[in-house]
PDB file of C-alpha atoms in Angstrom:
ATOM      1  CA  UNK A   5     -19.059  10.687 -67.999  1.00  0.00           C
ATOM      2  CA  UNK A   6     -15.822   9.104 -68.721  1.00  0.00           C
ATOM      3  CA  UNK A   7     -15.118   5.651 -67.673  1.00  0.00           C
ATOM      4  CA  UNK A   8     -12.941   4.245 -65.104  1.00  0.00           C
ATOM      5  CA  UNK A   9     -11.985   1.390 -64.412  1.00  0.00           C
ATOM      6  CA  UNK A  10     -11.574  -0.581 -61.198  1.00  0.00           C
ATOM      7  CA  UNK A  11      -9.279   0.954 -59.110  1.00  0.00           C
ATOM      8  CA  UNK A  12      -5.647  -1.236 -59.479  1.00  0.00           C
ATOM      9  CA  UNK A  13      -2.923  -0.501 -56.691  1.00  0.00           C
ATOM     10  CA  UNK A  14      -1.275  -2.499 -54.648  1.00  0.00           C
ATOM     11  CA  UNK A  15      -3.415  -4.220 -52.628  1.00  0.00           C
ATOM     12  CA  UNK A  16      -3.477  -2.725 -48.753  1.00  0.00           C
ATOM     13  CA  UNK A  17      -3.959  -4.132 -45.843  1.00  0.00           C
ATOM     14  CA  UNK A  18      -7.370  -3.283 -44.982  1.00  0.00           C
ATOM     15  CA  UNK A  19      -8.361  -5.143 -42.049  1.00  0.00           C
ATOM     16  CA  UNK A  20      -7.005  -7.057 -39.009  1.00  0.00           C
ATOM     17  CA  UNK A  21      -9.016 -10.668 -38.293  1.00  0.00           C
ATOM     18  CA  UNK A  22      -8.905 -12.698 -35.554  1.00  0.00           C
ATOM     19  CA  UNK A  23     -11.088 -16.267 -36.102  1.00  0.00           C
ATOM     20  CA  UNK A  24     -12.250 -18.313 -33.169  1.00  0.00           C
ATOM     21  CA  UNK A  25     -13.698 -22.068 -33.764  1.00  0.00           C
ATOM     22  CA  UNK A  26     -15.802 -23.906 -32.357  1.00  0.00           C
ATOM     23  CA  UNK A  27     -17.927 -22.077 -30.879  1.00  0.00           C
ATOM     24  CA  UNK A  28     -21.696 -23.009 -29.801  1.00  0.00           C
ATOM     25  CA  UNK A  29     -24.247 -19.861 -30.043  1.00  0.00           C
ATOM     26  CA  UNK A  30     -24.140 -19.205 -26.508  1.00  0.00           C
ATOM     27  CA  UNK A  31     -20.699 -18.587 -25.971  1.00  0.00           C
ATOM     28  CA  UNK A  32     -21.033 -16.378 -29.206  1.00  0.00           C
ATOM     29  CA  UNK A  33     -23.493 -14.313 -27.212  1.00  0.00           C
ATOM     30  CA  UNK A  34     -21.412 -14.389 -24.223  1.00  0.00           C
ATOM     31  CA  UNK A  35     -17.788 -12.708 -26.258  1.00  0.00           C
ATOM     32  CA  UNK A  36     -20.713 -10.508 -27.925  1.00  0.00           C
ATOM     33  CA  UNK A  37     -22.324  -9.275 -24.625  1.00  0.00           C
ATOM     34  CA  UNK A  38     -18.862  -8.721 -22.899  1.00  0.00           C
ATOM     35  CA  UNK A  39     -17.538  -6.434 -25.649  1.00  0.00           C
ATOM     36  CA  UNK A  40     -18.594  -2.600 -25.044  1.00  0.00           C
ATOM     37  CA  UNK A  41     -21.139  -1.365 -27.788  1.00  0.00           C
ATOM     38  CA  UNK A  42     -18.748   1.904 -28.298  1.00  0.00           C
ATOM     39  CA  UNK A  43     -15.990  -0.774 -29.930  1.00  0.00           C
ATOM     40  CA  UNK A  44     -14.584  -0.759 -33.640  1.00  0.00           C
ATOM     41  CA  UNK A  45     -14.237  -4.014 -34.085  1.00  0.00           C
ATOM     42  CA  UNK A  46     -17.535  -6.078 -35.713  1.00  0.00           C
ATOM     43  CA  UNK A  47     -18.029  -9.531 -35.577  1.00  0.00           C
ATOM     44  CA  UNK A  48     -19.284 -12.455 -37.478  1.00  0.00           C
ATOM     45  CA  UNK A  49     -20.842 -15.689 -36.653  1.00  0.00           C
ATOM     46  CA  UNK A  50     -21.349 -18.360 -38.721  1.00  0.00           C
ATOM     47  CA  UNK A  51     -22.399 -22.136 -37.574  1.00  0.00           C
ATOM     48  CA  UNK A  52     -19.460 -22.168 -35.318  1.00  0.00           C
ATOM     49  CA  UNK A  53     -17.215 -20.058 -36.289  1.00  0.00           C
ATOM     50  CA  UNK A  54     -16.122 -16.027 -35.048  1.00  0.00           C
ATOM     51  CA  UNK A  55     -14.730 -14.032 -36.553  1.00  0.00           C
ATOM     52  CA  UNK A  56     -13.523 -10.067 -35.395  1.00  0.00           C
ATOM     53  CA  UNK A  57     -12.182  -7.875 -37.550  1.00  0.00           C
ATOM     54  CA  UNK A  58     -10.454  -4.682 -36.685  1.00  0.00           C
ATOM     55  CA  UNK A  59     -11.496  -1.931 -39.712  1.00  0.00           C
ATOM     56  CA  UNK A  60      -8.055   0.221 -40.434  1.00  0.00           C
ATOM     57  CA  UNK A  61      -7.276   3.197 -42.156  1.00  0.00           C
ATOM     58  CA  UNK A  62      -8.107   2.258 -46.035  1.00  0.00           C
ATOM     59  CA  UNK A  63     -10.864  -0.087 -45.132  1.00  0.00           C
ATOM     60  CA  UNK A  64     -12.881   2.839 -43.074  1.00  0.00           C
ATOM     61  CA  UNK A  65     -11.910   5.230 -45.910  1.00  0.00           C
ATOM     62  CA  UNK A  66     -13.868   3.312 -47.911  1.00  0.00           C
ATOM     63  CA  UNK A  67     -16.885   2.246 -45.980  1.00  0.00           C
ATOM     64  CA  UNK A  68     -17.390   6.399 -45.352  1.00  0.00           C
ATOM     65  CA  UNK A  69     -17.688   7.017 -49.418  1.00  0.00           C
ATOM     66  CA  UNK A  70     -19.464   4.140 -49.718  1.00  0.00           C
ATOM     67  CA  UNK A  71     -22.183   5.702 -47.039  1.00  0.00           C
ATOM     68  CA  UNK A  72     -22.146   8.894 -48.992  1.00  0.00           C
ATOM     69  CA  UNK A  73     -22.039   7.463 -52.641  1.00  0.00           C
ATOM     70  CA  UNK A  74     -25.402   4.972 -51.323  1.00  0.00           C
ATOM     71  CA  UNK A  75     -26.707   8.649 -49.401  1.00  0.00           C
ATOM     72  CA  UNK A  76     -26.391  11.236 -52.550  1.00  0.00           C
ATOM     73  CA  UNK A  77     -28.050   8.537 -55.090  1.00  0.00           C
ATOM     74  CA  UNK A  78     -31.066   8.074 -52.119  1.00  0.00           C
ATOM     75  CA  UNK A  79     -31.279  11.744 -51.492  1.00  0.00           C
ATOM     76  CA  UNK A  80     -30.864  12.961 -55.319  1.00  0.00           C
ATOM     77  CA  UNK A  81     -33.643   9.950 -56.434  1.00  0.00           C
ATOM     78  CA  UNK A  82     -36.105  11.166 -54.197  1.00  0.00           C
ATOM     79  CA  UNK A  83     -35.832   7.814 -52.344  1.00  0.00           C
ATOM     80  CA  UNK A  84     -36.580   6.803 -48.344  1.00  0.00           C
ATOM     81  CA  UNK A  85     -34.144   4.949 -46.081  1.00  0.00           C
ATOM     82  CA  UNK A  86     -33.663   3.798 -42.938  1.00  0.00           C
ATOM     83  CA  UNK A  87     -29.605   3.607 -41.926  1.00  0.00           C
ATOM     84  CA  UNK A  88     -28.575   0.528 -39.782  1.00  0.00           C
ATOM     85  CA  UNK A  89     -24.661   0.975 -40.030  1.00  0.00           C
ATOM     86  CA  UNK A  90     -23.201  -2.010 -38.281  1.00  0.00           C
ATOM     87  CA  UNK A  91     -26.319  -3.234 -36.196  1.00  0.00           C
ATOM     88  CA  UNK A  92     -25.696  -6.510 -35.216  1.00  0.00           C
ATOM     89  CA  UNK A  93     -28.225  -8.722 -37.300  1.00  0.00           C
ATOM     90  CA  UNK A  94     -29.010 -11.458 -34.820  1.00  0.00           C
ATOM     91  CA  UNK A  95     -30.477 -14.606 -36.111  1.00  0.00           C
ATOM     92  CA  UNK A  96     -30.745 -17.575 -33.765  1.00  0.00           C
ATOM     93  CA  UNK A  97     -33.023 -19.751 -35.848  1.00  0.00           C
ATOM     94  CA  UNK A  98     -29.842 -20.118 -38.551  1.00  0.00           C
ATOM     95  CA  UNK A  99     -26.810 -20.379 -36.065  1.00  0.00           C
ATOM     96  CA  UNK A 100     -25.802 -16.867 -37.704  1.00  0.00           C
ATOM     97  CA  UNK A 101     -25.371 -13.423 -36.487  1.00  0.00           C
ATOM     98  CA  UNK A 102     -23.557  -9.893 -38.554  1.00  0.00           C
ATOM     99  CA  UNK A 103     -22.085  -6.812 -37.890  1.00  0.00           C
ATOM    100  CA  UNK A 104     -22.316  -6.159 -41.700  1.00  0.00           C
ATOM    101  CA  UNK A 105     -20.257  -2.426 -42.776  1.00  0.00           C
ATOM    102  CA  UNK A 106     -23.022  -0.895 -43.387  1.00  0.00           C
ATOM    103  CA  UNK A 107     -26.878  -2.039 -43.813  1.00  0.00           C
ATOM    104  CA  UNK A 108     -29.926  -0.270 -44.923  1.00  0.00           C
ATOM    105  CA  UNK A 109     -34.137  -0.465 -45.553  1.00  0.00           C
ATOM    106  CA  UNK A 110     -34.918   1.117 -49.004  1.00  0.00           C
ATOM    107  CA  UNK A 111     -37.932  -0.976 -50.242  1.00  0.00           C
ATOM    108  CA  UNK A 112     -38.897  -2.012 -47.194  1.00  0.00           C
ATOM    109  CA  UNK A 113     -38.439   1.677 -45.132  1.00  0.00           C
ATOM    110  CA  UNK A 114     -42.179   2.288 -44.587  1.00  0.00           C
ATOM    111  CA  UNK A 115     -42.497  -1.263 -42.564  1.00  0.00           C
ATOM    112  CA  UNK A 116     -39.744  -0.409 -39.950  1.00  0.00           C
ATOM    113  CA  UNK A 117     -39.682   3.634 -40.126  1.00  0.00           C
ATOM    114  CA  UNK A 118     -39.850   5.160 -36.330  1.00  0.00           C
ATOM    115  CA  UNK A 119     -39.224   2.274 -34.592  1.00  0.00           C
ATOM    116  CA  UNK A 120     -36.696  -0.766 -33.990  1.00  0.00           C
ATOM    117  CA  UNK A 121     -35.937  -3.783 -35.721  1.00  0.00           C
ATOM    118  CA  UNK A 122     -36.505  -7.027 -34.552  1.00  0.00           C
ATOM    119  CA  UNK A 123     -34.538  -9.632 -36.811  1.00  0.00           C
ATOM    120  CA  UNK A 124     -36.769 -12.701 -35.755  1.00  0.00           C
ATOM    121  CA  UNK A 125     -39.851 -10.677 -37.453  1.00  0.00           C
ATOM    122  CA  UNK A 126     -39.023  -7.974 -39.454  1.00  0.00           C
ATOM    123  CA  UNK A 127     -37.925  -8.587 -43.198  1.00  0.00           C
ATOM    124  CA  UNK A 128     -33.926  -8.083 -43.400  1.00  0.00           C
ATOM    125  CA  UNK A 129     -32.208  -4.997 -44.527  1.00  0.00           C
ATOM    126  CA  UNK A 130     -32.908  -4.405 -48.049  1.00  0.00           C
ATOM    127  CA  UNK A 131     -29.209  -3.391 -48.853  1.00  0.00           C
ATOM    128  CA  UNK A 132     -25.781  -5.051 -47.158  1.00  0.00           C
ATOM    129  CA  UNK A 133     -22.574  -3.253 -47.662  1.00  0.00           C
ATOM    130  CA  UNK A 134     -19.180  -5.536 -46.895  1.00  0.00           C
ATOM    131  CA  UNK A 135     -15.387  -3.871 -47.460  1.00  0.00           C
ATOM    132  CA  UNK A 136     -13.271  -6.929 -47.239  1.00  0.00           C
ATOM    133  CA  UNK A 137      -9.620  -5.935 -48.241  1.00  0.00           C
ATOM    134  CA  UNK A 138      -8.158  -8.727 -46.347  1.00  0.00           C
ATOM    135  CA  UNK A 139      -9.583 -11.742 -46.807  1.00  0.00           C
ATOM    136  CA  UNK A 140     -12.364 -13.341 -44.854  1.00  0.00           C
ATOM    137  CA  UNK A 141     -12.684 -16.488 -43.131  1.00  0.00           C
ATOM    138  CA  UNK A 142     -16.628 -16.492 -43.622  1.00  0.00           C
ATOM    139  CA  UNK A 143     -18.288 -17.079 -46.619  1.00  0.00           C
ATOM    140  CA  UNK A 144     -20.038 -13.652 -46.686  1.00  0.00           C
ATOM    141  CA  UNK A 145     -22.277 -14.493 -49.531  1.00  0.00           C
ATOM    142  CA  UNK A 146     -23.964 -17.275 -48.166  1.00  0.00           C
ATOM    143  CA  UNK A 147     -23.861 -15.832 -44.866  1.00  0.00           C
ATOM    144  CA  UNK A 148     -26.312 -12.972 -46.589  1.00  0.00           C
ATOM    145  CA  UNK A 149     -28.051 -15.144 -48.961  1.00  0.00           C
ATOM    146  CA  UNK A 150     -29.119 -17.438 -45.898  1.00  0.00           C
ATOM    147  CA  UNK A 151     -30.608 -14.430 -44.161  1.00  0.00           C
ATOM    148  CA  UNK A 152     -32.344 -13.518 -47.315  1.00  0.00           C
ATOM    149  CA  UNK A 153     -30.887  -9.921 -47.862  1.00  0.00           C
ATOM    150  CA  UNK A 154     -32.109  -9.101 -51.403  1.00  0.00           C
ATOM    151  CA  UNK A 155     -28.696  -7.172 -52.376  1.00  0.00           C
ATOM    152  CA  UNK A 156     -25.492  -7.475 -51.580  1.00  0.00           C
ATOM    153  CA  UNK A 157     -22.512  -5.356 -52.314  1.00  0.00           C
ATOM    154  CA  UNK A 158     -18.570  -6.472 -51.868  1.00  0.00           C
ATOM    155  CA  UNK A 159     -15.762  -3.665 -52.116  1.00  0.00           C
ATOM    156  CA  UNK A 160     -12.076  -5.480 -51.878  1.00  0.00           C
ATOM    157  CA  UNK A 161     -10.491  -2.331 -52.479  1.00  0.00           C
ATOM    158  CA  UNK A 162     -10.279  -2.353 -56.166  1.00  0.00           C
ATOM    159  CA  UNK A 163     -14.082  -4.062 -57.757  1.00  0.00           C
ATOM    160  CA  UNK A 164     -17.125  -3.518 -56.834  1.00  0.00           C
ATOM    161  CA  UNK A 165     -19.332  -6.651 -56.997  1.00  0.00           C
ATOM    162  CA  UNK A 166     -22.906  -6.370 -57.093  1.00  0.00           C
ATOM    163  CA  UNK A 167     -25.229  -9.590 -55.758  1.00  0.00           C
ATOM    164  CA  UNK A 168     -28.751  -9.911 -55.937  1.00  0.00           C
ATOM    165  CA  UNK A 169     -30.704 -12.799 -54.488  1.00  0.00           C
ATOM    166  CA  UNK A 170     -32.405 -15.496 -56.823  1.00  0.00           C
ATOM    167  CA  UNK A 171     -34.394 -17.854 -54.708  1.00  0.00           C
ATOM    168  CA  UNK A 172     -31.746 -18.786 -52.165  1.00  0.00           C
ATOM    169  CA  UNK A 173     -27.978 -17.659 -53.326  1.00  0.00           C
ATOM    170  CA  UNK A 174     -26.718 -14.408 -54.814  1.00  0.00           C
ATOM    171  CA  UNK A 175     -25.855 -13.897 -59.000  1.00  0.00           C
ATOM    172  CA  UNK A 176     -23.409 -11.272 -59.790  1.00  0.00           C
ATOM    173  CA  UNK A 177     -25.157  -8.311 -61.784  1.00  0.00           C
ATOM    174  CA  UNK A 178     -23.752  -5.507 -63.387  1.00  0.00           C
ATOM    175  CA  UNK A 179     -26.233  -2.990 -61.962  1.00  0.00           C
ATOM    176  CA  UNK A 180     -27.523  -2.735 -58.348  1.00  0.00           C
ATOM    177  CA  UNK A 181     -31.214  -3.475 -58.848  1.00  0.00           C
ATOM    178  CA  UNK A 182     -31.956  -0.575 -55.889  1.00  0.00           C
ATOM    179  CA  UNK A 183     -29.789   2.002 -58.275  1.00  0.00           C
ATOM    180  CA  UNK A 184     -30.349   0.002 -61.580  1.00  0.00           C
ATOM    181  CA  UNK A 185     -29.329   3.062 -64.185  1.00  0.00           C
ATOM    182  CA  UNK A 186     -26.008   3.765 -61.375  1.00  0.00           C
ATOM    183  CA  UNK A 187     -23.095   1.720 -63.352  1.00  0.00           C
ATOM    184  CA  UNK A 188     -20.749   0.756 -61.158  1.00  0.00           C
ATOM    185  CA  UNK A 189     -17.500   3.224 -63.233  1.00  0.00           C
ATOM    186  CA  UNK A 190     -19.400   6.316 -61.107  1.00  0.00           C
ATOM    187  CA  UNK A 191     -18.420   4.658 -57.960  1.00  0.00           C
ATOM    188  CA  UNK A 192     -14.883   3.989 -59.461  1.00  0.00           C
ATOM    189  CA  UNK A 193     -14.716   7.444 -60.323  1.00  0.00           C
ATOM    190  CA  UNK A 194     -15.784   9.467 -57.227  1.00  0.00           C
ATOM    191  CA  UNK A 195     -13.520   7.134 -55.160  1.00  0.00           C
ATOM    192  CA  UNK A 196     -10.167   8.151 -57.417  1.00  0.00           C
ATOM    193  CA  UNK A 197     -11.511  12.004 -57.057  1.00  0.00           C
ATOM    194  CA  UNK A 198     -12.188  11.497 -53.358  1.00  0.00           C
ATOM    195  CA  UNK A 199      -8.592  10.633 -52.846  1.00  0.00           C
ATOM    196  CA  UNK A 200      -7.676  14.218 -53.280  1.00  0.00           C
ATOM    197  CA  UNK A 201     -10.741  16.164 -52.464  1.00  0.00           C
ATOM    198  CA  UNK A 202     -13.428  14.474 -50.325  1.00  0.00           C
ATOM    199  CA  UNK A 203     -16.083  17.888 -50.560  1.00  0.00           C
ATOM    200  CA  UNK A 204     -15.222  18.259 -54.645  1.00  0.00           C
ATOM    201  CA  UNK A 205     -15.969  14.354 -55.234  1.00  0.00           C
ATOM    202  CA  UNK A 206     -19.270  14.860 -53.584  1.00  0.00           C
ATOM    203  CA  UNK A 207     -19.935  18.217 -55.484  1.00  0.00           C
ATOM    204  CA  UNK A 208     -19.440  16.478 -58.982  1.00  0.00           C
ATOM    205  CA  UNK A 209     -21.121  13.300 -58.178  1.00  0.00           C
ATOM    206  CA  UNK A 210     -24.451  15.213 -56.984  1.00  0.00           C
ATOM    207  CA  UNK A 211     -24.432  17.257 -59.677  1.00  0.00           C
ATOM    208  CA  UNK A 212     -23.774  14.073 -62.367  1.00  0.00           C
ATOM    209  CA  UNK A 213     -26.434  12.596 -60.660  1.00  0.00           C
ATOM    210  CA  UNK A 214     -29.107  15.492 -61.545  1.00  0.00           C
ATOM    211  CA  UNK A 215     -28.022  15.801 -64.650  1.00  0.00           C
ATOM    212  CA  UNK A 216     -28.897  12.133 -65.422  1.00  0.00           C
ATOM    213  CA  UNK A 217     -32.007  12.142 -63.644  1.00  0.00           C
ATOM    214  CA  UNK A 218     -32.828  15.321 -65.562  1.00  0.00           C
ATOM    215  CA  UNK A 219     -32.204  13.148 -68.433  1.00  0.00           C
ATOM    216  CA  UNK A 220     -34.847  10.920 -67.671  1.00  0.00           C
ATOM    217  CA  UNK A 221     -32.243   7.850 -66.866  1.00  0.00           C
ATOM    218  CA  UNK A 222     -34.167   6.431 -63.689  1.00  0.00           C
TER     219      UNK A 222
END
């Protein structure tokens, strides 16, 4: 496969952000419970501070390959999963709460398969997906790190950053350690083909992906 780099435009305008301050948990849970559950906008709480972002065109554009790109290498691999899209992670005991992009059980799919999650009990999603275009008010990494997510991944548009946990903060990796022979140039490269042909993207990634697998590269 040929490389390709990170992809380098102009940056767009990916999200819209409102932040709040200064606000105690309960009035989090009070703006949280007043919102409709059919609403785009997810929100973030961290020790005080809200913030609601309002996904547009190139940030949703994203998240969507990013689903598929995370589904094919599940499906082709032979793997389990459990999708949480933007289920609000609720956790009380740290002052912090998530509506993360997308969120999923991998490793830990048997434990919570058929049934729902409870945050104060049940281990956290195994894999956290964040597009932040615009930037965030929140530190997302040790938002994560605090609620002990073992992998993290950041898409600003252009890179791809991979974090895995180690003890109690994320390092940067070059490899996701769910997907660890996946380097991070196939993303790059279905996302420039899926600008001009979502269906033929998909085609050529499933079909790279068997032919490494065939290969033995697991």
């Amino acid at each position: 496969m040929v490389a390709i780099s990170p992809l380098v435009h102009a940056q767009p305008i990916g999200e819209k952000r409102v932040t709040l301050r200064g606000l105690n948990w309960c009035a989090y849970q009070q703006i949280l419970h007043a919102l409709p559950q059919s609403r785009s906008a997810r929100l973030t709480y961290d020790r005080g501070v809200l913030e609601i972002t309002m996904p547009l065109e190139d940030h949703e554009f994203a998240l969507r390959l990013i689903e598929l790109f995370i589904r094919v290498l599940v499906y082709e691999m032979g793997m389990k999963i459990k999708t949480m899209g933007s289920t609000t992670i609720v956790r009380e005991d740290l002052n912090r709460s998530s509506e993360p992009d997308c969120a999923y059980y991998i490793q830990n799919q048997p434990k919570v398969a058929g049934r729902k999650i409870n945050f104060a009990t049940d281990p956290p999603p195994d894999l956290v997906v964040e597009i932040d275009i615009s930037r965030s008010d929140i530190d997302k990494n040790r938002l994560y790190a605090a609620m002990g997510v073992p992998e993290f991944w950041r898409y600003n548009g252009q890179e791809w950053q991979i974090f895995q946990l180690q003890d109690i903060e994320y390092q940067e990796c070059d490899r996701s350690p769910t997907f660890p022979w996946v380097e991070k140039e196939y993303l790059y490269k279905f996302l420039n083909q899926a600008q001009q042909d979502e269906i033929a993207a998909e085609r050529e990634l499933r079909s790279f992906v068997q032919q490494q697998l065939g290969e033995g590269k697991r």
